[in-house]
């Protein structure tokens, strides 16, 4: 269940970037961000959206090798919605394992080889949150080149795209008691 309000995707992404920066620096990973200017707020659940960005950044840091690079981008999507993209230059995910990493408790072979094992719930949680927001979640990966994950919020959730709520005017009636 979503607790929705008008939120800034850029503010959420920037908070998450700051929170994850220490972990990235610990691995000498260059965490760079690029945010489009003048993005209107979107209608969504701030806590859930924060979870999406943190999960995506956390995965990128976990699987990007020391001295790697991660790009966090917030911009408009082609259809007028807004998206968060996290791209890393890590080892990538073998094509035959993408379905596994997107399933609950599923981990690819790389997760089994790393010291930082999780429960394998990060991406399925992201998928569910995006589904609740009528959005999309896409994962693109190329072995030895890295991975890009994109969470896209639909145009219908962008505040400048929402139809104004018609206001009910209560007409005041003035009565005079002058005889």
mmCIF file of the C-alpha atoms, coordinates in Angstrom:
data_MODEL
# 
_entry.id   MODEL 
# 
loop_
_atom_site.group_PDB 
_atom_site.id 
_atom_site.type_symbol 
_atom_site.label_atom_id 
_atom_site.label_alt_id 
_atom_site.label_comp_id 
_atom_site.label_asym_id 
_atom_site.label_entity_id 
_atom_site.label_seq_id 
_atom_site.pdbx_PDB_ins_code 
_atom_site.Cartn_x 
_atom_site.Cartn_y 
_atom_site.Cartn_z 
_atom_site.occupancy 
_atom_site.B_iso_or_equiv 
_atom_site.pdbx_formal_charge 
_atom_site.auth_seq_id 
_atom_site.auth_comp_id 
_atom_site.auth_asym_id 
_atom_site.auth_atom_id 
_atom_site.pdbx_PDB_model_num 
ATOM 1   C CA . UNK A 1 1   ? 0.000   0.000   0.000   1.00 0.00 ? 1   UNK A CA 1 
ATOM 2   C CA . UNK A 1 2   ? 1.377   3.378   -1.015  1.00 0.00 ? 2   UNK A CA 1 
ATOM 3   C CA . UNK A 1 3   ? 1.369   6.514   1.107   1.00 0.00 ? 3   UNK A CA 1 
ATOM 4   C CA . UNK A 1 4   ? 1.404   9.014   -1.749  1.00 0.00 ? 4   UNK A CA 1 
ATOM 5   C CA . UNK A 1 5   ? 2.306   12.684  -1.853  1.00 0.00 ? 5   UNK A CA 1 
ATOM 6   C CA . UNK A 1 6   ? 4.130   15.134  -4.127  1.00 0.00 ? 6   UNK A CA 1 
ATOM 7   C CA . UNK A 1 7   ? 7.842   14.273  -3.971  1.00 0.00 ? 7   UNK A CA 1 
ATOM 8   C CA . UNK A 1 8   ? 10.992  15.371  -5.759  1.00 0.00 ? 8   UNK A CA 1 
ATOM 9   C CA . UNK A 1 9   ? 12.744  12.462  -7.435  1.00 0.00 ? 9   UNK A CA 1 
ATOM 10  C CA . UNK A 1 10  ? 15.942  14.557  -7.533  1.00 0.00 ? 10  UNK A CA 1 
ATOM 11  C CA . UNK A 1 11  ? 15.856  15.282  -3.779  1.00 0.00 ? 11  UNK A CA 1 
ATOM 12  C CA . UNK A 1 12  ? 15.313  11.596  -2.993  1.00 0.00 ? 12  UNK A CA 1 
ATOM 13  C CA . UNK A 1 13  ? 18.110  10.511  -5.365  1.00 0.00 ? 13  UNK A CA 1 
ATOM 14  C CA . UNK A 1 14  ? 20.511  13.118  -3.935  1.00 0.00 ? 14  UNK A CA 1 
ATOM 15  C CA . UNK A 1 15  ? 19.779  11.975  -0.348  1.00 0.00 ? 15  UNK A CA 1 
ATOM 16  C CA . UNK A 1 16  ? 20.399  8.361   -1.353  1.00 0.00 ? 16  UNK A CA 1 
ATOM 17  C CA . UNK A 1 17  ? 23.607  9.289   -3.187  1.00 0.00 ? 17  UNK A CA 1 
ATOM 18  C CA . UNK A 1 18  ? 24.903  11.036  -0.060  1.00 0.00 ? 18  UNK A CA 1 
ATOM 19  C CA . UNK A 1 19  ? 23.991  8.031   2.100   1.00 0.00 ? 19  UNK A CA 1 
ATOM 20  C CA . UNK A 1 20  ? 25.801  5.576   -0.208  1.00 0.00 ? 20  UNK A CA 1 
ATOM 21  C CA . UNK A 1 21  ? 28.828  7.780   -0.917  1.00 0.00 ? 21  UNK A CA 1 
ATOM 22  C CA . UNK A 1 22  ? 30.784  6.466   2.097   1.00 0.00 ? 22  UNK A CA 1 
ATOM 23  C CA . UNK A 1 23  ? 30.353  2.848   0.957   1.00 0.00 ? 23  UNK A CA 1 
ATOM 24  C CA . UNK A 1 24  ? 31.403  3.810   -2.576  1.00 0.00 ? 24  UNK A CA 1 
ATOM 25  C CA . UNK A 1 25  ? 34.479  5.707   -1.330  1.00 0.00 ? 25  UNK A CA 1 
ATOM 26  C CA . UNK A 1 26  ? 35.419  2.684   0.793   1.00 0.00 ? 26  UNK A CA 1 
ATOM 27  C CA . UNK A 1 27  ? 35.828  0.726   -2.456  1.00 0.00 ? 27  UNK A CA 1 
ATOM 28  C CA . UNK A 1 28  ? 37.356  3.732   -4.316  1.00 0.00 ? 28  UNK A CA 1 
ATOM 29  C CA . UNK A 1 29  ? 34.308  3.749   -6.577  1.00 0.00 ? 29  UNK A CA 1 
ATOM 30  C CA . UNK A 1 30  ? 33.594  7.017   -8.351  1.00 0.00 ? 30  UNK A CA 1 
ATOM 31  C CA . UNK A 1 31  ? 29.893  7.734   -7.728  1.00 0.00 ? 31  UNK A CA 1 
ATOM 32  C CA . UNK A 1 32  ? 28.794  10.512  -10.085 1.00 0.00 ? 32  UNK A CA 1 
ATOM 33  C CA . UNK A 1 33  ? 25.344  11.979  -10.508 1.00 0.00 ? 33  UNK A CA 1 
ATOM 34  C CA . UNK A 1 34  ? 23.570  13.924  -13.194 1.00 0.00 ? 34  UNK A CA 1 
ATOM 35  C CA . UNK A 1 35  ? 20.162  15.464  -12.526 1.00 0.00 ? 35  UNK A CA 1 
ATOM 36  C CA . UNK A 1 36  ? 17.993  17.203  -15.120 1.00 0.00 ? 36  UNK A CA 1 
ATOM 37  C CA . UNK A 1 37  ? 17.044  20.739  -14.172 1.00 0.00 ? 37  UNK A CA 1 
ATOM 38  C CA . UNK A 1 38  ? 13.515  21.958  -13.495 1.00 0.00 ? 38  UNK A CA 1 
ATOM 39  C CA . UNK A 1 39  ? 11.944  18.535  -12.980 1.00 0.00 ? 39  UNK A CA 1 
ATOM 40  C CA . UNK A 1 40  ? 8.500   18.888  -11.445 1.00 0.00 ? 40  UNK A CA 1 
ATOM 41  C CA . UNK A 1 41  ? 7.525   16.759  -8.477  1.00 0.00 ? 41  UNK A CA 1 
ATOM 42  C CA . UNK A 1 42  ? 5.944   13.371  -8.977  1.00 0.00 ? 42  UNK A CA 1 
ATOM 43  C CA . UNK A 1 43  ? 3.057   11.780  -7.115  1.00 0.00 ? 43  UNK A CA 1 
ATOM 44  C CA . UNK A 1 44  ? 4.411   8.803   -5.208  1.00 0.00 ? 44  UNK A CA 1 
ATOM 45  C CA . UNK A 1 45  ? 5.368   7.145   -1.947  1.00 0.00 ? 45  UNK A CA 1 
ATOM 46  C CA . UNK A 1 46  ? 8.590   8.806   -0.763  1.00 0.00 ? 46  UNK A CA 1 
ATOM 47  C CA . UNK A 1 47  ? 9.668   5.902   1.472   1.00 0.00 ? 47  UNK A CA 1 
ATOM 48  C CA . UNK A 1 48  ? 9.093   3.371   -1.315  1.00 0.00 ? 48  UNK A CA 1 
ATOM 49  C CA . UNK A 1 49  ? 10.886  5.489   -3.943  1.00 0.00 ? 49  UNK A CA 1 
ATOM 50  C CA . UNK A 1 50  ? 13.809  5.957   -1.534  1.00 0.00 ? 50  UNK A CA 1 
ATOM 51  C CA . UNK A 1 51  ? 13.922  2.140   -1.173  1.00 0.00 ? 51  UNK A CA 1 
ATOM 52  C CA . UNK A 1 52  ? 14.109  1.794   -4.976  1.00 0.00 ? 52  UNK A CA 1 
ATOM 53  C CA . UNK A 1 53  ? 17.058  4.196   -5.306  1.00 0.00 ? 53  UNK A CA 1 
ATOM 54  C CA . UNK A 1 54  ? 18.908  2.743   -2.292  1.00 0.00 ? 54  UNK A CA 1 
ATOM 55  C CA . UNK A 1 55  ? 18.484  -0.839  -3.559  1.00 0.00 ? 55  UNK A CA 1 
ATOM 56  C CA . UNK A 1 56  ? 19.752  0.098   -7.030  1.00 0.00 ? 56  UNK A CA 1 
ATOM 57  C CA . UNK A 1 57  ? 22.764  2.027   -5.688  1.00 0.00 ? 57  UNK A CA 1 
ATOM 58  C CA . UNK A 1 58  ? 23.528  -0.650  -3.100  1.00 0.00 ? 58  UNK A CA 1 
ATOM 59  C CA . UNK A 1 59  ? 23.593  -3.380  -5.775  1.00 0.00 ? 59  UNK A CA 1 
ATOM 60  C CA . UNK A 1 60  ? 25.798  -1.276  -8.025  1.00 0.00 ? 60  UNK A CA 1 
ATOM 61  C CA . UNK A 1 61  ? 28.292  -0.657  -5.204  1.00 0.00 ? 61  UNK A CA 1 
ATOM 62  C CA . UNK A 1 62  ? 28.199  -4.312  -4.153  1.00 0.00 ? 62  UNK A CA 1 
ATOM 63  C CA . UNK A 1 63  ? 29.057  -5.648  -7.612  1.00 0.00 ? 63  UNK A CA 1 
ATOM 64  C CA . UNK A 1 64  ? 31.289  -2.884  -8.974  1.00 0.00 ? 64  UNK A CA 1 
ATOM 65  C CA . UNK A 1 65  ? 34.972  -3.688  -8.496  1.00 0.00 ? 65  UNK A CA 1 
ATOM 66  C CA . UNK A 1 66  ? 37.346  -1.417  -6.631  1.00 0.00 ? 66  UNK A CA 1 
ATOM 67  C CA . UNK A 1 67  ? 38.144  1.802   -8.552  1.00 0.00 ? 67  UNK A CA 1 
ATOM 68  C CA . UNK A 1 68  ? 35.008  1.342   -10.673 1.00 0.00 ? 68  UNK A CA 1 
ATOM 69  C CA . UNK A 1 69  ? 32.465  3.959   -11.653 1.00 0.00 ? 69  UNK A CA 1 
ATOM 70  C CA . UNK A 1 70  ? 28.731  4.308   -10.994 1.00 0.00 ? 70  UNK A CA 1 
ATOM 71  C CA . UNK A 1 71  ? 26.495  6.899   -12.645 1.00 0.00 ? 71  UNK A CA 1 
ATOM 72  C CA . UNK A 1 72  ? 23.225  7.998   -11.041 1.00 0.00 ? 72  UNK A CA 1 
ATOM 73  C CA . UNK A 1 73  ? 20.943  9.872   -13.437 1.00 0.00 ? 73  UNK A CA 1 
ATOM 74  C CA . UNK A 1 74  ? 17.526  11.442  -12.855 1.00 0.00 ? 74  UNK A CA 1 
ATOM 75  C CA . UNK A 1 75  ? 15.812  12.851  -15.936 1.00 0.00 ? 75  UNK A CA 1 
ATOM 76  C CA . UNK A 1 76  ? 12.617  12.908  -17.977 1.00 0.00 ? 76  UNK A CA 1 
ATOM 77  C CA . UNK A 1 77  ? 11.713  9.740   -19.833 1.00 0.00 ? 77  UNK A CA 1 
ATOM 78  C CA . UNK A 1 78  ? 10.846  9.793   -23.543 1.00 0.00 ? 78  UNK A CA 1 
ATOM 79  C CA . UNK A 1 79  ? 7.104   9.728   -22.773 1.00 0.00 ? 79  UNK A CA 1 
ATOM 80  C CA . UNK A 1 80  ? 7.278   12.702  -20.364 1.00 0.00 ? 80  UNK A CA 1 
ATOM 81  C CA . UNK A 1 81  ? 7.560   10.641  -17.193 1.00 0.00 ? 81  UNK A CA 1 
ATOM 82  C CA . UNK A 1 82  ? 10.665  10.621  -15.001 1.00 0.00 ? 82  UNK A CA 1 
ATOM 83  C CA . UNK A 1 83  ? 13.339  8.013   -14.509 1.00 0.00 ? 83  UNK A CA 1 
ATOM 84  C CA . UNK A 1 84  ? 16.180  7.042   -12.238 1.00 0.00 ? 84  UNK A CA 1 
ATOM 85  C CA . UNK A 1 85  ? 19.059  5.228   -13.907 1.00 0.00 ? 85  UNK A CA 1 
ATOM 86  C CA . UNK A 1 86  ? 21.983  3.559   -12.145 1.00 0.00 ? 86  UNK A CA 1 
ATOM 87  C CA . UNK A 1 87  ? 24.788  2.394   -14.434 1.00 0.00 ? 87  UNK A CA 1 
ATOM 88  C CA . UNK A 1 88  ? 27.951  0.643   -13.317 1.00 0.00 ? 88  UNK A CA 1 
ATOM 89  C CA . UNK A 1 89  ? 31.036  -0.688  -15.039 1.00 0.00 ? 89  UNK A CA 1 
ATOM 90  C CA . UNK A 1 90  ? 31.015  -3.883  -12.983 1.00 0.00 ? 90  UNK A CA 1 
ATOM 91  C CA . UNK A 1 91  ? 31.242  -7.425  -14.352 1.00 0.00 ? 91  UNK A CA 1 
ATOM 92  C CA . UNK A 1 92  ? 27.681  -7.476  -15.710 1.00 0.00 ? 92  UNK A CA 1 
ATOM 93  C CA . UNK A 1 93  ? 25.162  -10.273 -15.403 1.00 0.00 ? 93  UNK A CA 1 
ATOM 94  C CA . UNK A 1 94  ? 25.239  -13.283 -17.731 1.00 0.00 ? 94  UNK A CA 1 
ATOM 95  C CA . UNK A 1 95  ? 22.142  -13.164 -19.951 1.00 0.00 ? 95  UNK A CA 1 
ATOM 96  C CA . UNK A 1 96  ? 20.917  -16.551 -18.735 1.00 0.00 ? 96  UNK A CA 1 
ATOM 97  C CA . UNK A 1 97  ? 20.992  -15.294 -15.108 1.00 0.00 ? 97  UNK A CA 1 
ATOM 98  C CA . UNK A 1 98  ? 18.985  -12.065 -15.522 1.00 0.00 ? 98  UNK A CA 1 
ATOM 99  C CA . UNK A 1 99  ? 15.672  -13.842 -14.890 1.00 0.00 ? 99  UNK A CA 1 
ATOM 100 C CA . UNK A 1 100 ? 17.151  -15.410 -11.737 1.00 0.00 ? 100 UNK A CA 1 
ATOM 101 C CA . UNK A 1 101 ? 18.361  -12.114 -10.251 1.00 0.00 ? 101 UNK A CA 1 
ATOM 102 C CA . UNK A 1 102 ? 14.932  -10.591 -10.886 1.00 0.00 ? 102 UNK A CA 1 
ATOM 103 C CA . UNK A 1 103 ? 13.158  -13.388 -8.983  1.00 0.00 ? 103 UNK A CA 1 
ATOM 104 C CA . UNK A 1 104 ? 12.712  -13.387 -5.201  1.00 0.00 ? 104 UNK A CA 1 
ATOM 105 C CA . UNK A 1 105 ? 15.693  -14.888 -3.390  1.00 0.00 ? 105 UNK A CA 1 
ATOM 106 C CA . UNK A 1 106 ? 17.403  -15.359 -6.760  1.00 0.00 ? 106 UNK A CA 1 
ATOM 107 C CA . UNK A 1 107 ? 21.106  -14.657 -6.969  1.00 0.00 ? 107 UNK A CA 1 
ATOM 108 C CA . UNK A 1 108 ? 23.386  -14.859 -9.947  1.00 0.00 ? 108 UNK A CA 1 
ATOM 109 C CA . UNK A 1 109 ? 26.685  -16.734 -9.882  1.00 0.00 ? 109 UNK A CA 1 
ATOM 110 C CA . UNK A 1 110 ? 28.555  -13.513 -9.102  1.00 0.00 ? 110 UNK A CA 1 
ATOM 111 C CA . UNK A 1 111 ? 26.550  -12.986 -5.890  1.00 0.00 ? 111 UNK A CA 1 
ATOM 112 C CA . UNK A 1 112 ? 27.615  -16.422 -4.730  1.00 0.00 ? 112 UNK A CA 1 
ATOM 113 C CA . UNK A 1 113 ? 31.271  -15.523 -5.317  1.00 0.00 ? 113 UNK A CA 1 
ATOM 114 C CA . UNK A 1 114 ? 31.244  -12.166 -3.511  1.00 0.00 ? 114 UNK A CA 1 
ATOM 115 C CA . UNK A 1 115 ? 31.689  -11.634 0.197   1.00 0.00 ? 115 UNK A CA 1 
ATOM 116 C CA . UNK A 1 116 ? 28.694  -9.281  0.318   1.00 0.00 ? 116 UNK A CA 1 
ATOM 117 C CA . UNK A 1 117 ? 25.802  -11.688 -0.031  1.00 0.00 ? 117 UNK A CA 1 
ATOM 118 C CA . UNK A 1 118 ? 22.270  -10.448 0.412   1.00 0.00 ? 118 UNK A CA 1 
ATOM 119 C CA . UNK A 1 119 ? 18.942  -12.204 0.473   1.00 0.00 ? 119 UNK A CA 1 
ATOM 120 C CA . UNK A 1 120 ? 18.379  -11.663 -3.249  1.00 0.00 ? 120 UNK A CA 1 
ATOM 121 C CA . UNK A 1 121 ? 15.326  -9.489  -2.574  1.00 0.00 ? 121 UNK A CA 1 
ATOM 122 C CA . UNK A 1 122 ? 16.618  -6.084  -3.740  1.00 0.00 ? 122 UNK A CA 1 
ATOM 123 C CA . UNK A 1 123 ? 15.503  -6.173  -7.369  1.00 0.00 ? 123 UNK A CA 1 
ATOM 124 C CA . UNK A 1 124 ? 12.182  -8.009  -6.793  1.00 0.00 ? 124 UNK A CA 1 
ATOM 125 C CA . UNK A 1 125 ? 11.298  -5.330  -4.204  1.00 0.00 ? 125 UNK A CA 1 
ATOM 126 C CA . UNK A 1 126 ? 12.186  -2.615  -6.732  1.00 0.00 ? 126 UNK A CA 1 
ATOM 127 C CA . UNK A 1 127 ? 9.992   -4.337  -9.355  1.00 0.00 ? 127 UNK A CA 1 
ATOM 128 C CA . UNK A 1 128 ? 7.035   -4.514  -6.940  1.00 0.00 ? 128 UNK A CA 1 
ATOM 129 C CA . UNK A 1 129 ? 7.350   -0.850  -5.891  1.00 0.00 ? 129 UNK A CA 1 
ATOM 130 C CA . UNK A 1 130 ? 7.521   0.261   -9.528  1.00 0.00 ? 130 UNK A CA 1 
ATOM 131 C CA . UNK A 1 131 ? 4.482   -1.886  -10.345 1.00 0.00 ? 131 UNK A CA 1 
ATOM 132 C CA . UNK A 1 132 ? 2.540   -0.189  -7.522  1.00 0.00 ? 132 UNK A CA 1 
ATOM 133 C CA . UNK A 1 133 ? 3.470   3.180   -9.080  1.00 0.00 ? 133 UNK A CA 1 
ATOM 134 C CA . UNK A 1 134 ? 2.335   1.945   -12.556 1.00 0.00 ? 134 UNK A CA 1 
ATOM 135 C CA . UNK A 1 135 ? 5.953   2.363   -13.616 1.00 0.00 ? 135 UNK A CA 1 
ATOM 136 C CA . UNK A 1 136 ? 8.546   0.197   -15.297 1.00 0.00 ? 136 UNK A CA 1 
ATOM 137 C CA . UNK A 1 137 ? 11.746  -1.429  -14.209 1.00 0.00 ? 137 UNK A CA 1 
ATOM 138 C CA . UNK A 1 138 ? 14.318  -2.359  -16.843 1.00 0.00 ? 138 UNK A CA 1 
ATOM 139 C CA . UNK A 1 139 ? 17.663  -4.076  -16.446 1.00 0.00 ? 139 UNK A CA 1 
ATOM 140 C CA . UNK A 1 140 ? 20.303  -4.055  -19.185 1.00 0.00 ? 140 UNK A CA 1 
ATOM 141 C CA . UNK A 1 141 ? 23.555  -5.889  -18.696 1.00 0.00 ? 141 UNK A CA 1 
ATOM 142 C CA . UNK A 1 142 ? 26.503  -6.910  -20.792 1.00 0.00 ? 142 UNK A CA 1 
ATOM 143 C CA . UNK A 1 143 ? 29.042  -9.334  -19.439 1.00 0.00 ? 143 UNK A CA 1 
ATOM 144 C CA . UNK A 1 144 ? 32.362  -7.600  -18.641 1.00 0.00 ? 144 UNK A CA 1 
ATOM 145 C CA . UNK A 1 145 ? 30.893  -4.168  -19.480 1.00 0.00 ? 145 UNK A CA 1 
ATOM 146 C CA . UNK A 1 146 ? 28.463  -3.528  -16.650 1.00 0.00 ? 146 UNK A CA 1 
ATOM 147 C CA . UNK A 1 147 ? 24.812  -3.131  -15.859 1.00 0.00 ? 147 UNK A CA 1 
ATOM 148 C CA . UNK A 1 148 ? 22.228  -0.370  -16.119 1.00 0.00 ? 148 UNK A CA 1 
ATOM 149 C CA . UNK A 1 149 ? 18.976  -0.451  -14.189 1.00 0.00 ? 149 UNK A CA 1 
ATOM 150 C CA . UNK A 1 150 ? 16.209  2.039   -14.921 1.00 0.00 ? 150 UNK A CA 1 
ATOM 151 C CA . UNK A 1 151 ? 13.132  2.772   -12.813 1.00 0.00 ? 151 UNK A CA 1 
ATOM 152 C CA . UNK A 1 152 ? 10.633  4.820   -14.829 1.00 0.00 ? 152 UNK A CA 1 
ATOM 153 C CA . UNK A 1 153 ? 7.655   6.652   -13.350 1.00 0.00 ? 153 UNK A CA 1 
ATOM 154 C CA . UNK A 1 154 ? 4.839   7.267   -15.859 1.00 0.00 ? 154 UNK A CA 1 
ATOM 155 C CA . UNK A 1 155 ? 3.831   10.680  -17.176 1.00 0.00 ? 155 UNK A CA 1 
ATOM 156 C CA . UNK A 1 156 ? 0.540   10.401  -15.278 1.00 0.00 ? 156 UNK A CA 1 
ATOM 157 C CA . UNK A 1 157 ? 2.520   10.725  -12.002 1.00 0.00 ? 157 UNK A CA 1 
ATOM 158 C CA . UNK A 1 158 ? 4.354   13.922  -13.011 1.00 0.00 ? 158 UNK A CA 1 
ATOM 159 C CA . UNK A 1 159 ? 2.734   16.879  -11.262 1.00 0.00 ? 159 UNK A CA 1 
ATOM 160 C CA . UNK A 1 160 ? 2.733   19.189  -14.299 1.00 0.00 ? 160 UNK A CA 1 
ATOM 161 C CA . UNK A 1 161 ? 0.956   16.447  -16.255 1.00 0.00 ? 161 UNK A CA 1 
ATOM 162 C CA . UNK A 1 162 ? -1.842  15.948  -13.743 1.00 0.00 ? 162 UNK A CA 1 
ATOM 163 C CA . UNK A 1 163 ? -5.199  17.494  -14.511 1.00 0.00 ? 163 UNK A CA 1 
ATOM 164 C CA . UNK A 1 164 ? -6.122  20.221  -12.049 1.00 0.00 ? 164 UNK A CA 1 
ATOM 165 C CA . UNK A 1 165 ? -8.649  19.190  -9.414  1.00 0.00 ? 165 UNK A CA 1 
ATOM 166 C CA . UNK A 1 166 ? -11.872 21.121  -10.024 1.00 0.00 ? 166 UNK A CA 1 
ATOM 167 C CA . UNK A 1 167 ? -12.710 23.251  -7.028  1.00 0.00 ? 167 UNK A CA 1 
ATOM 168 C CA . UNK A 1 168 ? -16.214 23.374  -5.647  1.00 0.00 ? 168 UNK A CA 1 
ATOM 169 C CA . UNK A 1 169 ? -17.120 27.015  -5.094  1.00 0.00 ? 169 UNK A CA 1 
ATOM 170 C CA . UNK A 1 170 ? -19.465 27.611  -2.251  1.00 0.00 ? 170 UNK A CA 1 
ATOM 171 C CA . UNK A 1 171 ? -21.388 30.668  -3.300  1.00 0.00 ? 171 UNK A CA 1 
ATOM 172 C CA . UNK A 1 172 ? -21.942 33.012  -0.397  1.00 0.00 ? 172 UNK A CA 1 
ATOM 173 C CA . UNK A 1 173 ? -25.426 34.339  -0.200  1.00 0.00 ? 173 UNK A CA 1 
ATOM 174 C CA . UNK A 1 174 ? -25.754 37.698  1.466   1.00 0.00 ? 174 UNK A CA 1 
ATOM 175 C CA . UNK A 1 175 ? -29.046 38.477  3.058   1.00 0.00 ? 175 UNK A CA 1 
ATOM 176 C CA . UNK A 1 176 ? -29.974 41.936  4.125   1.00 0.00 ? 176 UNK A CA 1 
ATOM 177 C CA . UNK A 1 177 ? -32.286 42.435  7.025   1.00 0.00 ? 177 UNK A CA 1 
ATOM 178 C CA . UNK A 1 178 ? -32.835 46.082  6.258   1.00 0.00 ? 178 UNK A CA 1 
ATOM 179 C CA . UNK A 1 179 ? -36.582 46.783  6.236   1.00 0.00 ? 179 UNK A CA 1 
# 
